[in-house]
mmCIF file of C-alpha atoms in Angstrom:
data_model
loop_
_atom_site.group_PDB
_atom_site.id
_atom_site.type_symbol
_atom_site.label_atom_id
_atom_site.label_comp_id
_atom_site.label_asym_id
_atom_site.label_seq_id
_atom_site.Cartn_x
_atom_site.Cartn_y
_atom_site.Cartn_z
ATOM 1 C CA MET R 17 -6.073 46.779 3.644
ATOM 2 C CA GLN R 18 -4.368 49.478 1.764
ATOM 3 C CA ARG R 19 -2.673 50.985 4.856
ATOM 4 C CA ALA R 20 -1.664 47.485 5.681
ATOM 5 C CA PHE R 21 0.164 46.859 2.333
ATOM 6 C CA LEU R 22 1.875 50.359 2.154
ATOM 7 C CA PRO R 23 4.673 49.420 4.518
ATOM 8 C CA PHE R 24 5.223 46.231 2.364
ATOM 9 C CA PHE R 25 5.760 48.381 -0.762
ATOM 10 C CA LEU R 26 8.281 50.613 1.030
ATOM 11 C CA LEU R 27 9.890 47.521 2.313
ATOM 12 C CA MET R 28 10.283 46.127 -1.151
ATOM 13 C CA LEU R 29 11.589 49.422 -2.684
ATOM 14 C CA MET R 30 14.341 49.579 0.097
ATOM 15 C CA LEU R 31 15.475 45.915 -0.496
ATOM 16 C CA VAL R 32 15.599 46.244 -4.360
ATOM 17 C CA GLY R 33 17.482 49.645 -4.094
ATOM 18 C CA ARG R 34 20.083 48.354 -1.714
ATOM 19 C CA LEU R 35 20.620 44.684 -2.909
ATOM 20 C CA ASN R 36 19.071 44.599 -6.444
ATOM 21 C CA VAL R 37 16.938 41.713 -5.338
ATOM 22 C CA ALA R 38 14.879 40.629 -2.488
ATOM 23 C CA ARG R 39 13.802 37.031 -2.149
ATOM 24 C CA ALA R 40 11.630 35.631 0.693
ATOM 25 C CA THR R 41 10.600 31.867 0.893
ATOM 26 C CA GLY R 42 7.623 30.680 2.885
ATOM 27 C CA LEU R 43 8.161 27.967 5.337
ATOM 28 C CA ARG R 44 5.799 24.910 5.665
ATOM 29 C CA ILE R 45 2.998 26.346 3.448
ATOM 30 C CA PRO R 46 0.751 23.548 2.663
ATOM 31 C CA ALA R 47 0.444 22.284 -0.921
ATOM 32 C CA THR R 48 -3.183 23.256 -0.877
ATOM 33 C CA VAL R 49 -2.628 26.980 -0.711
ATOM 34 C CA LYS R 50 -5.346 28.738 -2.690
ATOM 35 C CA ASP R 51 -5.128 32.515 -1.915
ATOM 36 C CA THR R 52 -2.251 34.526 -3.568
ATOM 37 C CA ILE R 53 -2.052 38.169 -3.980
ATOM 38 C CA VAL R 54 0.635 39.468 -6.636
ATOM 39 C CA VAL R 55 1.628 43.210 -6.674
ATOM 40 C CA ARG R 56 3.802 44.571 -9.416
ATOM 41 C CA LEU R 57 5.783 47.769 -8.401
ATOM 42 C CA PRO R 58 6.755 50.476 -10.825
ATOM 43 C CA ASN R 59 10.506 49.673 -10.584
ATOM 44 C CA ARG R 60 9.616 46.117 -12.004
ATOM 45 C CA ALA R 61 9.956 44.472 -8.571
ATOM 46 C CA THR R 62 7.211 41.902 -7.616
ATOM 47 C CA LEU R 63 5.572 41.496 -4.246
ATOM 48 C CA THR R 64 3.944 38.021 -3.690
ATOM 49 C CA LEU R 65 1.746 37.233 -0.689
ATOM 50 C CA THR R 66 0.542 33.617 -0.096
ATOM 51 C CA VAL R 67 -1.942 32.588 2.575
ATOM 52 C CA ARG R 68 -3.713 29.237 3.339
ATOM 53 C CA ASP R 69 -7.114 30.834 3.336
ATOM 54 C CA ALA R 70 -9.199 33.986 3.513
ATOM 55 C CA ALA R 71 -9.082 33.966 7.356
ATOM 56 C CA GLN R 72 -5.477 34.159 7.387
ATOM 57 C CA LEU R 73 -5.381 37.005 4.988
ATOM 58 C CA ARG R 74 -7.797 39.054 7.279
ATOM 59 C CA GLN R 75 -5.404 38.445 10.183
ATOM 60 C CA LEU R 76 -2.634 40.554 8.541
ATOM 61 C CA LYS R 77 -4.268 43.730 9.692
ATOM 62 C CA ASN R 78 -3.283 42.585 13.263
ATOM 63 C CA TYR R 79 0.365 43.062 12.384
ATOM 64 C CA HIS R 80 1.976 46.370 12.920
ATOM 65 C CA LEU R 81 3.809 46.420 9.595
ATOM 66 C CA ASP R 82 5.042 50.071 9.878
ATOM 67 C CA SER R 83 7.008 49.047 12.975
ATOM 68 C CA LEU R 84 8.216 45.853 11.322
ATOM 69 C CA THR R 85 9.429 47.776 8.289
ATOM 70 C CA SER R 86 11.638 49.896 10.360
ATOM 71 C CA GLN R 87 12.991 47.094 12.501
ATOM 72 C CA LEU R 88 13.456 44.906 9.355
ATOM 73 C CA ALA R 89 15.837 47.459 7.875
ATOM 74 C CA THR R 90 18.097 47.164 10.799
ATOM 75 C CA TYR R 91 17.986 43.381 10.555
ATOM 76 C CA ILE R 92 18.897 43.362 6.754
ATOM 77 C CA THR R 93 21.776 45.806 7.414
ATOM 78 C CA ARG R 94 23.245 43.443 10.049
ATOM 79 C CA ALA R 95 22.694 40.433 7.777
ATOM 80 C CA GLU R 96 24.301 42.277 4.746
ATOM 81 C CA THR R 97 27.446 43.315 7.016
ATOM 82 C CA ALA R 98 27.809 39.658 8.076
ATOM 83 C CA ALA R 99 27.609 38.302 4.579
ATOM 84 C CA LYS R 100 30.500 40.519 3.417
ATOM 85 C CA THR R 101 32.913 39.157 6.041
ATOM 86 C CA ALA R 102 31.653 35.603 5.893
ATOM 87 C CA SER R 103 33.919 32.731 4.481
ATOM 88 C CA THR R 104 30.746 30.924 2.938
ATOM 89 C CA ASP R 105 28.563 32.139 -0.030
ATOM 90 C CA GLN R 106 25.626 32.888 2.276
ATOM 91 C CA VAL R 107 24.813 33.736 5.862
ATOM 92 C CA THR R 108 21.554 33.018 7.775
ATOM 93 C CA MET R 109 20.534 35.010 10.794
ATOM 94 C CA GLU R 110 17.471 34.820 12.916
ATOM 95 C CA PHE R 111 15.879 37.714 14.815
ATOM 96 C CA TYR R 112 12.875 37.999 17.017
ATOM 97 C CA PRO R 113 10.887 41.195 16.489
ATOM 98 C CA ASP R 114 8.202 40.323 19.064
ATOM 99 C CA LYS R 115 10.769 39.879 21.792
ATOM 100 C CA ASP R 116 12.605 43.253 20.644
ATOM 101 C CA GLN R 117 9.534 45.074 20.711
ATOM 102 C CA PRO R 118 6.853 43.472 23.127
ATOM 103 C CA GLY R 119 3.376 44.193 22.835
ATOM 104 C CA LYS R 120 3.190 45.435 19.109
ATOM 105 C CA ASN R 121 2.108 42.057 17.674
ATOM 106 C CA LEU R 122 5.089 41.668 15.430
ATOM 107 C CA PRO R 123 6.193 38.201 13.983
ATOM 108 C CA GLU R 124 7.660 35.838 16.328
ATOM 109 C CA GLN R 125 10.636 35.069 13.986
ATOM 110 C CA VAL R 126 12.392 36.637 11.172
ATOM 111 C CA ARG R 127 15.131 34.593 9.336
ATOM 112 C CA ILE R 128 17.384 36.364 6.755
ATOM 113 C CA THR R 129 19.592 34.501 4.394
ATOM 114 C CA THR R 130 22.001 36.897 2.603
ATOM 115 C CA HIS R 131 23.910 35.659 -0.474
ATOM 116 C CA LYS R 132 27.021 37.347 -1.627
ATOM 117 C CA LYS R 133 26.762 39.468 -4.711
ATOM 118 C CA THR R 134 27.836 37.897 -7.931
ATOM 119 C CA GLU R 135 28.035 39.248 -11.460
ATOM 120 C CA ASN R 136 24.857 37.706 -12.561
ATOM 121 C CA SER R 137 22.577 38.057 -9.584
ATOM 122 C CA SER R 138 22.133 38.639 -5.880
ATOM 123 C CA LYS R 139 19.239 37.760 -3.568
ATOM 124 C CA VAL R 140 18.128 37.962 0.081
ATOM 125 C CA ASP R 141 15.736 35.504 1.565
ATOM 126 C CA VAL R 142 13.347 36.814 4.139
ATOM 127 C CA VAL R 143 11.081 34.456 6.072
ATOM 128 C CA LEU R 144 8.393 35.960 8.443
ATOM 129 C CA ASN R 145 7.169 33.824 11.349
ATOM 130 C CA LYS R 146 7.442 30.393 9.431
ATOM 131 C CA ALA R 147 3.880 30.957 8.134
ATOM 132 C CA PHE R 148 3.930 32.968 4.825
ATOM 133 C CA GLY R 149 6.342 34.794 2.828
ATOM 134 C CA LEU R 150 7.424 35.852 -0.681
ATOM 135 C CA THR R 151 10.153 35.016 -3.074
ATOM 136 C CA VAL R 152 11.719 37.452 -5.664
ATOM 137 C CA THR R 153 14.786 36.786 -7.815
ATOM 138 C CA THR R 154 16.542 39.325 -10.161
ATOM 139 C CA ASP R 155 18.953 38.103 -12.980
ATOM 140 C CA GLU R 156 21.604 40.065 -14.892
ATOM 141 C CA LYS R 157 18.944 41.418 -17.231
ATOM 142 C CA GLY R 158 16.662 42.631 -14.458
ATOM 143 C CA VAL R 159 14.129 39.956 -14.910
ATOM 144 C CA LYS R 160 12.125 39.063 -11.886
ATOM 145 C CA SER R 161 10.871 35.667 -10.979
ATOM 146 C CA TYR R 162 9.194 34.340 -7.689
ATOM 147 C CA ASN R 163 7.810 31.127 -6.298
ATOM 148 C CA THR R 164 6.497 29.488 -3.044
ATOM 149 C CA ALA R 165 7.503 26.124 -1.765
ATOM 150 C CA ASN R 166 6.482 23.634 0.987
ATOM 151 C CA THR R 167 9.451 23.287 3.085
ATOM 152 C CA LYS R 168 8.531 20.420 5.361
ATOM 153 C CA THR R 169 11.417 18.142 5.855
ATOM 154 C CA GLN R 170 11.421 14.507 4.931
ATOM 155 C CA GLU R 171 11.316 13.503 8.563
ATOM 156 C CA GLN R 172 8.177 15.536 9.194
ATOM 157 C CA ARG R 173 6.471 14.006 6.123
ATOM 158 C CA GLN R 174 7.305 10.639 7.187
ATOM 159 C CA ALA R 175 6.122 11.241 10.719
ATOM 160 C CA LYS R 176 2.699 12.304 9.209
ATOM 161 C CA ARG R 177 2.472 9.184 7.220
ATOM 162 C CA ASP R 178 3.433 7.035 10.298
ATOM 163 C CA SER R 179 0.684 8.832 12.455
ATOM 164 C CA THR R 180 -1.877 8.161 9.714
ATOM 165 C CA ARG R 181 -1.091 4.325 9.470
ATOM 166 C CA LEU R 182 -1.113 4.103 13.363
ATOM 167 C CA LYS R 183 -4.488 5.651 13.574
ATOM 168 C CA GLU R 184 -5.708 3.316 10.936
ATOM 169 C CA LEU R 185 -4.409 0.449 12.701
ATOM 170 C CA GLU R 186 -5.949 1.249 15.987
ATOM 171 C CA ARG R 187 -9.275 2.098 14.282
ATOM 172 C CA LYS R 188 -9.614 -1.154 12.486
ATOM 173 C CA SER R 189 -9.876 -3.747 15.209
ATOM 174 C CA ILE R 190 -12.127 -5.862 12.692
ATOM 175 C CA SER R 191 -11.608 -5.925 9.043
ATOM 176 C CA THR R 192 -12.643 -8.106 6.130
ATOM 177 C CA SER R 193 -10.205 -9.081 3.308
ATOM 178 C CA LEU R 194 -10.791 -10.829 -0.031
ATOM 179 C CA VAL R 195 -8.448 -13.906 -0.243
ATOM 180 C CA PHE R 196 -7.617 -15.583 -3.398
ATOM 181 C CA ASP R 197 -5.329 -18.742 -3.295
ATOM 182 C CA LEU R 198 -3.795 -20.470 -6.416
ATOM 183 C CA GLY R 199 -1.703 -23.645 -6.117
ATOM 184 C CA LEU R 200 -1.415 -27.342 -6.807
ATOM 185 C CA ASN R 201 -2.794 -30.589 -5.392
ATOM 186 C CA SER R 202 -0.805 -33.737 -4.396
ATOM 187 C CA LEU R 203 -1.809 -37.101 -3.031
ATOM 188 C CA VAL R 204 -0.060 -37.974 0.123
ATOM 189 C CA ASN R 205 -0.052 -41.016 2.535
ATOM 190 C CA GLN R 206 -1.266 -43.095 -0.493
ATOM 191 C CA LYS R 207 -1.576 -46.872 0.009
ATOM 192 C CA GLN R 208 -1.672 -49.311 -2.722
ATOM 193 C CA TYR R 209 -5.132 -50.623 -3.424
ATOM 194 C CA PHE R 210 -6.626 -53.385 -5.532
ATOM 195 C CA THR R 211 -8.987 -52.663 -8.367
ATOM 196 C CA ALA R 212 -12.168 -54.579 -9.028
ATOM 197 C CA GLU R 213 -10.285 -57.024 -11.212
ATOM 198 C CA GLY R 214 -7.774 -57.485 -8.349
ATOM 199 C CA LYS R 215 -4.914 -55.573 -9.892
ATOM 200 C CA PRO R 216 -2.688 -53.638 -7.441
ATOM 201 C CA GLU R 217 -2.858 -49.899 -8.337
ATOM 202 C CA THR R 218 -1.598 -46.451 -7.268
ATOM 203 C CA VAL R 219 -2.717 -43.035 -8.424
ATOM 204 C CA ASP R 220 -0.138 -40.989 -10.378
ATOM 205 C CA LEU R 221 -1.343 -37.302 -10.778
ATOM 206 C CA ARG R 222 0.059 -34.944 -13.474
ATOM 207 C CA PRO R 223 1.565 -32.183 -11.178
ATOM 208 C CA GLY R 224 1.029 -29.117 -13.346
ATOM 209 C CA GLY R 225 -2.535 -30.004 -14.187
ATOM 210 C CA SER R 226 -3.879 -30.788 -10.600
ATOM 211 C CA ARG R 227 -4.623 -27.360 -9.645
ATOM 212 C CA TYR R 228 -6.089 -25.882 -6.533
ATOM 213 C CA VAL R 229 -8.092 -22.530 -6.581
ATOM 214 C CA SER R 230 -9.999 -20.795 -3.720
ATOM 215 C CA ILE R 231 -11.597 -17.519 -3.209
ATOM 216 C CA GLY R 232 -12.861 -16.375 0.163
ATOM 217 C CA LEU R 233 -14.063 -13.431 2.170
ATOM 218 C CA ILE R 234 -12.215 -13.625 5.516
ATOM 219 C CA THR R 235 -12.863 -11.661 8.584
ATOM 220 C CA TYR R 236 -10.017 -10.627 10.788
ATOM 221 C CA ALA R 237 -10.547 -9.653 14.477
ATOM 222 C CA ARG R 238 -7.566 -8.209 16.550
ATOM 223 C CA LEU R 239 -6.879 -9.797 19.844
ATOM 224 C CA PHE R 240 -5.470 -8.399 23.011
ATOM 225 C CA GLY R 241 -5.546 -4.639 22.398
ATOM 226 C CA LYS R 242 -5.533 -2.092 19.411
ATOM 227 C CA ARG R 243 -1.869 -2.575 18.475
ATOM 228 C CA SER R 244 -1.727 -6.317 19.131
ATOM 229 C CA PRO R 245 -0.069 -8.311 16.253
ATOM 230 C CA MET R 246 -2.436 -11.250 17.027
ATOM 231 C CA LEU R 247 -5.589 -11.770 15.033
ATOM 232 C CA PHE R 248 -8.350 -14.482 14.776
ATOM 233 C CA SER R 249 -9.710 -15.089 11.226
ATOM 234 C CA ILE R 250 -12.768 -16.951 9.791
ATOM 235 C CA GLY R 251 -14.035 -17.760 6.457
ATOM 236 C CA PRO R 252 -16.166 -18.648 4.325
ATOM 237 C CA GLU R 253 -14.212 -19.647 1.129
ATOM 238 C CA PHE R 254 -15.087 -21.651 -2.062
ATOM 239 C CA SER R 255 -12.546 -23.998 -3.435
ATOM 240 C CA PHE R 256 -11.831 -26.159 -6.463
ATOM 241 C CA ASN R 257 -9.764 -29.010 -6.852
ATOM 242 C CA ASN R 258 -8.476 -30.683 -9.994
ATOM 243 C CA TYR R 259 -6.888 -34.266 -9.844
ATOM 244 C CA MET R 260 -5.435 -34.840 -13.361
ATOM 245 C CA LEU R 261 -4.071 -38.302 -14.164
ATOM 246 C CA ASN R 262 -0.752 -39.021 -15.977
ATOM 247 C CA GLY R 263 -0.566 -41.243 -18.932
ATOM 248 C CA ASN R 264 -3.544 -42.678 -20.674
ATOM 249 C CA ASP R 265 -5.480 -43.498 -17.363
ATOM 250 C CA LYS R 266 -8.908 -42.427 -16.531
ATOM 251 C CA TRP R 267 -11.249 -42.236 -13.511
ATOM 252 C CA VAL R 268 -14.267 -44.749 -13.623
ATOM 253 C CA ILE R 269 -16.841 -45.694 -11.308
ATOM 254 C CA THR R 270 -18.166 -49.319 -11.557
ATOM 255 C CA ASN R 271 -19.957 -51.580 -9.089
ATOM 256 C CA GLY R 272 -19.839 -48.938 -6.451
ATOM 257 C CA ARG R 273 -16.106 -48.291 -6.639
ATOM 258 C CA THR R 274 -14.042 -45.543 -8.014
ATOM 259 C CA ASP R 275 -10.843 -46.727 -9.728
ATOM 260 C CA VAL R 276 -8.095 -45.567 -12.076
ATOM 261 C CA VAL R 277 -7.945 -47.811 -15.180
ATOM 262 C CA ARG R 278 -5.901 -47.680 -18.514
ATOM 263 C CA GLU R 279 -7.697 -46.878 -21.554
ATOM 264 C CA ILE R 280 -7.513 -49.920 -23.971
ATOM 265 C CA SER R 281 -9.456 -48.753 -26.852
ATOM 266 C CA GLY R 282 -6.504 -47.037 -28.522
ATOM 267 C CA ARG R 283 -7.961 -43.593 -27.840
ATOM 268 C CA GLN R 284 -5.279 -41.149 -26.537
ATOM 269 C CA PHE R 285 -6.320 -38.582 -23.834
ATOM 270 C CA GLU R 286 -5.063 -35.008 -23.799
ATOM 271 C CA LYS R 287 -6.661 -34.601 -20.369
ATOM 272 C CA THR R 288 -8.345 -36.877 -17.804
ATOM 273 C CA LYS R 289 -9.241 -35.453 -14.507
ATOM 274 C CA LEU R 290 -11.459 -35.694 -11.529
ATOM 275 C CA ALA R 291 -12.745 -32.278 -10.192
ATOM 276 C CA THR R 292 -14.525 -31.175 -7.105
ATOM 277 C CA SER R 293 -16.173 -27.903 -5.638
ATOM 278 C CA SER R 294 -16.679 -27.385 -1.961
ATOM 279 C CA ILE R 295 -17.304 -24.671 0.520
ATOM 280 C CA ASN R 296 -14.904 -24.304 3.507
ATOM 281 C CA VAL R 297 -14.783 -22.558 6.799
ATOM 282 C CA PRO R 298 -11.205 -21.744 7.909
ATOM 283 C CA LEU R 299 -10.301 -20.793 11.401
ATOM 284 C CA MET R 300 -6.968 -19.537 12.198
ATOM 285 C CA ILE R 301 -4.768 -17.502 14.583
ATOM 286 C CA ASN R 302 -2.579 -14.927 12.662
ATOM 287 C CA LEU R 303 0.659 -13.212 13.680
ATOM 288 C CA GLN R 304 1.338 -9.917 11.782
ATOM 289 C CA LEU R 305 4.444 -8.004 12.529
ATOM 290 C CA ARG R 306 5.104 -4.394 11.435
ATOM 291 C CA ASP R 307 8.232 -2.283 11.060
ATOM 292 C CA ALA R 308 8.947 1.165 12.698
ATOM 293 C CA HIS R 309 6.758 2.961 10.187
ATOM 294 C CA TYR R 310 3.753 0.527 10.961
ATOM 295 C CA LYS R 311 3.998 -1.257 7.534
ATOM 296 C CA PRO R 312 3.088 -4.901 7.604
ATOM 297 C CA THR R 313 6.263 -7.155 7.335
ATOM 298 C CA PHE R 314 6.310 -10.817 8.549
ATOM 299 C CA THR R 315 2.898 -12.768 8.689
ATOM 300 C CA LEU R 316 2.200 -16.159 9.983
ATOM 301 C CA GLY R 317 -1.059 -18.121 10.353
ATOM 302 C CA ALA R 318 -2.048 -21.486 11.550
ATOM 303 C CA GLY R 319 -5.386 -23.191 12.209
ATOM 304 C CA GLY R 320 -7.786 -25.600 10.608
ATOM 305 C CA PHE R 321 -10.841 -25.912 8.397
ATOM 306 C CA VAL R 322 -13.948 -27.749 7.934
ATOM 307 C CA GLY R 323 -15.996 -28.094 4.618
ATOM 308 C CA TYR R 324 -18.498 -29.762 2.556
ATOM 309 C CA ARG R 325 -18.296 -31.099 -1.084
ATOM 310 C CA LEU R 326 -20.769 -29.345 -3.366
ATOM 311 C CA SER R 327 -20.206 -31.052 -6.630
ATOM 312 C CA SER R 328 -17.809 -33.424 -8.514
ATOM 313 C CA TRP R 329 -17.246 -34.527 -11.945
ATOM 314 C CA THR R 330 -14.841 -36.110 -14.474
ATOM 315 C CA LYS R 331 -13.579 -34.695 -17.702
ATOM 316 C CA LEU R 332 -12.058 -36.436 -20.663
ATOM 317 C CA LYS R 333 -10.401 -34.593 -23.633
ATOM 318 C CA TYR R 334 -9.270 -36.401 -26.714
ATOM 319 C CA THR R 335 -9.166 -35.979 -30.617
ATOM 320 C CA THR R 336 -10.699 -38.541 -33.023
ATOM 321 C CA GLU R 337 -10.395 -38.155 -36.829
ATOM 322 C CA GLY R 338 -9.455 -34.400 -36.468
ATOM 323 C CA THR R 339 -12.445 -33.729 -34.120
ATOM 324 C CA THR R 340 -11.812 -32.828 -30.388
ATOM 325 C CA TYR R 341 -14.179 -34.234 -27.900
ATOM 326 C CA LYS R 342 -14.762 -33.297 -24.213
ATOM 327 C CA ASP R 343 -16.722 -35.673 -22.184
ATOM 328 C CA LYS R 344 -18.038 -34.576 -18.883
ATOM 329 C CA ASN R 345 -19.849 -36.668 -16.329
ATOM 330 C CA HIS R 346 -21.153 -35.494 -13.011
ATOM 331 C CA ASP R 347 -21.278 -38.123 -10.169
ATOM 332 C CA ASN R 348 -20.244 -38.368 -6.440
ATOM 333 C CA TYR R 349 -17.426 -40.920 -7.360
ATOM 334 C CA ASN R 350 -17.513 -42.016 -3.751
ATOM 335 C CA LEU R 351 -15.840 -38.871 -2.585
ATOM 336 C CA GLU R 352 -16.116 -38.023 1.025
ATOM 337 C CA ASN R 353 -18.735 -35.333 1.511
ATOM 338 C CA PHE R 354 -17.312 -33.694 4.712
ATOM 339 C CA GLN R 355 -13.778 -32.715 4.943
ATOM 340 C CA TYR R 356 -11.560 -31.293 7.618
ATOM 341 C CA GLY R 357 -7.825 -30.613 8.024
ATOM 342 C CA LEU R 358 -5.085 -28.130 8.960
ATOM 343 C CA GLN R 359 -3.847 -25.125 7.177
ATOM 344 C CA GLY R 360 -1.247 -22.414 7.601
ATOM 345 C CA THR R 361 0.159 -19.314 5.819
ATOM 346 C CA ILE R 362 3.670 -17.547 5.934
ATOM 347 C CA GLY R 363 4.594 -14.353 4.156
ATOM 348 C CA TYR R 364 6.698 -11.290 3.998
ATOM 349 C CA ARG R 365 5.064 -7.934 3.096
ATOM 350 C CA GLY R 366 3.181 -8.505 -0.184
ATOM 351 C CA LEU R 367 4.248 -12.130 -0.758
ATOM 352 C CA GLU R 368 2.400 -14.807 1.119
ATOM 353 C CA PHE R 369 2.232 -18.755 0.674
ATOM 354 C CA PHE R 370 -0.464 -21.166 1.968
ATOM 355 C CA GLY R 371 -0.537 -24.865 2.681
ATOM 356 C CA LYS R 372 -3.527 -27.045 3.352
ATOM 357 C CA TYR R 373 -3.721 -30.704 4.418
ATOM 358 C CA ASN R 374 -6.850 -32.787 4.455
ATOM 359 C CA MET R 375 -6.869 -35.042 7.504
ATOM 360 C CA ASN R 376 -9.614 -37.329 6.252
ATOM 361 C CA GLY R 377 -9.421 -39.378 3.096
ATOM 362 C CA LEU R 378 -10.342 -38.259 -0.420
ATOM 363 C CA PHE R 379 -12.607 -41.233 -1.015
ATOM 364 C CA LYS R 380 -14.845 -43.118 1.318
ATOM 365 C CA ALA R 381 -13.190 -46.223 2.888
ATOM 366 C CA GLY R 382 -13.048 -49.326 0.771
ATOM 367 C CA ALA R 383 -14.651 -47.399 -2.229
ATOM 368 C CA GLY R 384 -11.610 -45.807 -3.836
ATOM 369 C CA PRO R 385 -7.947 -45.192 -3.519
ATOM 370 C CA ASP R 386 -6.831 -44.759 0.106
ATOM 371 C CA THR R 387 -5.168 -41.392 0.077
ATOM 372 C CA GLN R 388 -5.167 -37.780 1.434
ATOM 373 C CA VAL R 389 -4.764 -34.515 -0.283
ATOM 374 C CA LEU R 390 -2.056 -31.714 0.189
ATOM 375 C CA SER R 391 -2.744 -28.330 -1.429
ATOM 376 C CA PHE R 392 -0.055 -25.485 -1.520
ATOM 377 C CA GLY R 393 0.694 -22.390 -3.435
ATOM 378 C CA ILE R 394 0.524 -18.631 -3.338
ATOM 379 C CA ARG R 395 -1.987 -16.234 -1.812
ATOM 380 C CA ILE R 396 -2.800 -13.368 -4.074
ATOM 381 C CA PHE R 397 -4.686 -11.245 -1.607
ATOM 382 C CA GLY R 398 -5.067 -11.631 2.079
ATOM 383 C CA LEU R 399 -4.117 -10.054 5.429
ATOM 384 C CA ASN R 400 -3.089 -6.355 5.049
#
């Protein structure tokens, strides 16, 4: 090891003596470099050798550094001469020791960047074989500094990220995603009906209070190949629907019918709603497009769902003589147990919207308002 480093010491002495500074910058050294040797010479110069691992350090003995030292002196002289007559502040020249002296196991490439000498400092950058190197800088006070850097270009880093995304895309032919939908309910295709007293009636919902929430665990399976943008998805999901009335109306069930009636006792309601919970199984075909870097962009999904009502209840909230009451009553309210319909999604990158249309009626025929449900809103999580 000592014999291998001796030519490096001689090289540094020659560079400092002729040019006041020697600076060599390593090319493409990974950010995870762990092994570094720093040698301080008597003339205040510093030699830094950085390698990726111990194995690369042991390989240094294979280089004929004594021959390289002699050849490098010629290269530096040529670079220095070129810098003196150049019109720019620096000149970069590339040499190929292994081709100049075949069979001596020299570096494949030496790149030397020579900067014109100024009043404050001067430097020469020497890079050996694009693998490891050293950086030494001298200022006007003779103070030395050194560093190493990862010189991968932005294009190379982007190519590596693209390759990683592509491998992940091809590996995950089946994936599972947590889906959280938050939106509103509205009643559509509503027909006027007659209450038990024979009065014509329609249901008027409070838009902001008639909320829809669902959470599901959806499995996606890629169709037609590893890179295909087509996917099939299936549930299950749990959903919660609120149907909050406007004004001072309330939901009641009398004589086997569910009706909306006006409160006549003088009590003023803050909230009056009918709520349901159900389990659904959506089945959809999804299109997911990606950009040139394999990042998801436009998404589109269409399909249907089937489900079953788990529970239903009404809730009244009102205040009397300074006391707030919340009356809650569980019943089936003549709601349909089974439900089915159509649903779809559309989105771009991280933003996605959903729509859900119940094809069957909300209530059983002849036992409540004749209407269907449309739910819509934003999908917080989903296809990725």
